C-alpha positions as a Python dict, from the first residue, in 0.01 Angstrom:
ca = {
    (1, 'M'): (0, 0, 0),
    (2, 'K'): (-180, 331, 71),
    (3, 'R'): (-457, 307, 344),
    (4, 'L'): (-808, 358, 281),
    (5, 'T'): (-962, 694, 446),
    (6, 'P'): (-1265, 662, 638),
    (7, 'F'): (-1433, 903, 385),
    (8, 'K'): (-1297, 674, 79),
    (9, 'A'): (-1437, 371, 270),
    (10, 'K'): (-1788, 509, 335),
    (11, 'Q'): (-1820, 597, -43),
    (12, 'D'): (-1698, 270, -124),
    (13, 'L'): (-1936, 110, 81),
    (14, 'V'): (-2240, 334, -42),
    (15, 'D'): (-2139, 265, -403),
    (16, 'G'): (-2121, -119, -334),
    (17, 'L'): (-2455, -97, -163),
    (18, 'V'): (-2628, 93, -456),
    (19, 'R'): (-2468, -142, -726),
    (20, 'T'): (-2588, -451, -526),
    (21, 'R'): (-2931, -318, -477),
    (22, 'K'): (-2982, -243, -839),
    (23, 'A'): (-2813, -592, -956),
    (24, 'A'): (-3068, -755, -697),
    (25, 'G'): (-3341, -587, -890),
    (26, 'Y'): (-3490, -406, -581),
    (27, 'T'): (-3601, -15, -591),
    (28, 'Q'): (-3519, 202, -266),
    (29, 'E'): (-3856, 174, -149),
    (30, 'E'): (-3866, -239, -189),
    (31, 'L'): (-3518, -264, -5),
    (32, 'A'): (-3624, 0, 282),
    (33, 'K'): (-3932, -237, 341),
    (34, 'R'): (-3745, -587, 331),
    (35, 'A'): (-3508, -417, 590),
    (36, 'G'): (-3742, -252, 819),
    (37, 'V'): (-3648, 100, 760),
    (38, 'S'): (-3820, 382, 626),
    (39, 'L'): (-3785, 488, 282),
    (40, 'N'): (-3635, 837, 400),
    (41, 'T'): (-3385, 642, 639),
    (42, 'Y'): (-3264, 449, 341),
    (43, 'Q'): (-3257, 712, 90),
    (44, 'R'): (-3013, 921, 325),
    (45, 'L'): (-2799, 603, 327),
    (46, 'E'): (-2738, 629, -31),
    (47, 'A'): (-2723, 998, -65),
    (48, 'N'): (-2468, 1072, 192),
    (49, 'G'): (-2364, 727, 375),
    (50, 'S'): (-2562, 870, 682),
    (51, 'W'): (-2654, 564, 866),
    (52, 'K'): (-2667, 397, 1187),
    (53, 'V'): (-2456, 71, 1213),
    (54, 'D'): (-2805, -119, 1281),
    (55, 'T'): (-2945, 10, 968),
    (56, 'F'): (-2667, -73, 746),
    (57, 'L'): (-2654, -416, 890),
    (58, 'K'): (-3019, -456, 831),
    (59, 'V'): (-2993, -333, 454),
    (60, 'A'): (-2660, -534, 394),
    (61, 'G'): (-2814, -851, 532),
    (62, 'I'): (-3095, -816, 301),
    (63, 'L'): (-2853, -798, 3),
    (64, 'G'): (-2571, -1035, 117),
    (65, 'D'): (-2408, -1289, 379),
    (66, 'L'): (-2295, -1074, 668),
    (67, 'S'): (-2009, -1328, 783),
    (68, 'A'): (-1755, -1131, 538),
    (69, 'L'): (-1771, -820, 803),
    (70, 'Q'): (-1633, -1076, 1090),
    (71, 'G'): (-1287, -1013, 978),
    (72, 'V'): (-1308, -638, 957),
    (73, 'F'): (-1140, -604, 1322),
    (74, 'A'): (-995, -927, 1346),
    (75, 'T'): (-636, -974, 1366),
    (76, 'D'): (-397, -1289, 1316),
    (77, 'E'): (-230, -1255, 1665),
    (78, 'A'): (-266, -1050, 1981),
    (79, 'E'): (-151, -698, 1953),
    (80, 'T'): (-27, -502, 2230),
    (81, 'I'): (-201, -146, 2324),
    (82, 'E'): (66, 38, 2154),
    (83, 'D'): (20, -170, 1814),
    (84, 'I'): (-338, -96, 1838),
    (85, 'K'): (-243, 308, 1895),
    (86, 'K'): (-19, 286, 1598),
    (87, 'R'): (-252, 140, 1378),
    (88, 'V'): (-543, 406, 1507),
    (89, 'K'): (-300, 682, 1435),
    (90, 'G'): (-223, 577, 1092),
    (91, 'L'): (-594, 567, 1017),
    (92, 'S'): (-605, 957, 1078),
    (93, 'E'): (-271, 1066, 874),
}
């Protein structure tokens, strides 16, 4: 299975965010207001994926359940430092 690149992962997040916002019936302005961020900040998020983690989490929290994010860095068993280095190196290839 081919690993997802950081660029593709970011683009997938932005695409999913836009689809979810539209499906929920929010305009950019409405969602920005509900999330407590400026419209300009939200528009940058959709335009180029430029965001601070807390901004992304505020917006994502309005649109859905954040508990799915808990598994992002979870592992089933403890890894050694060497295992983590190999995994991280694989992300950059």
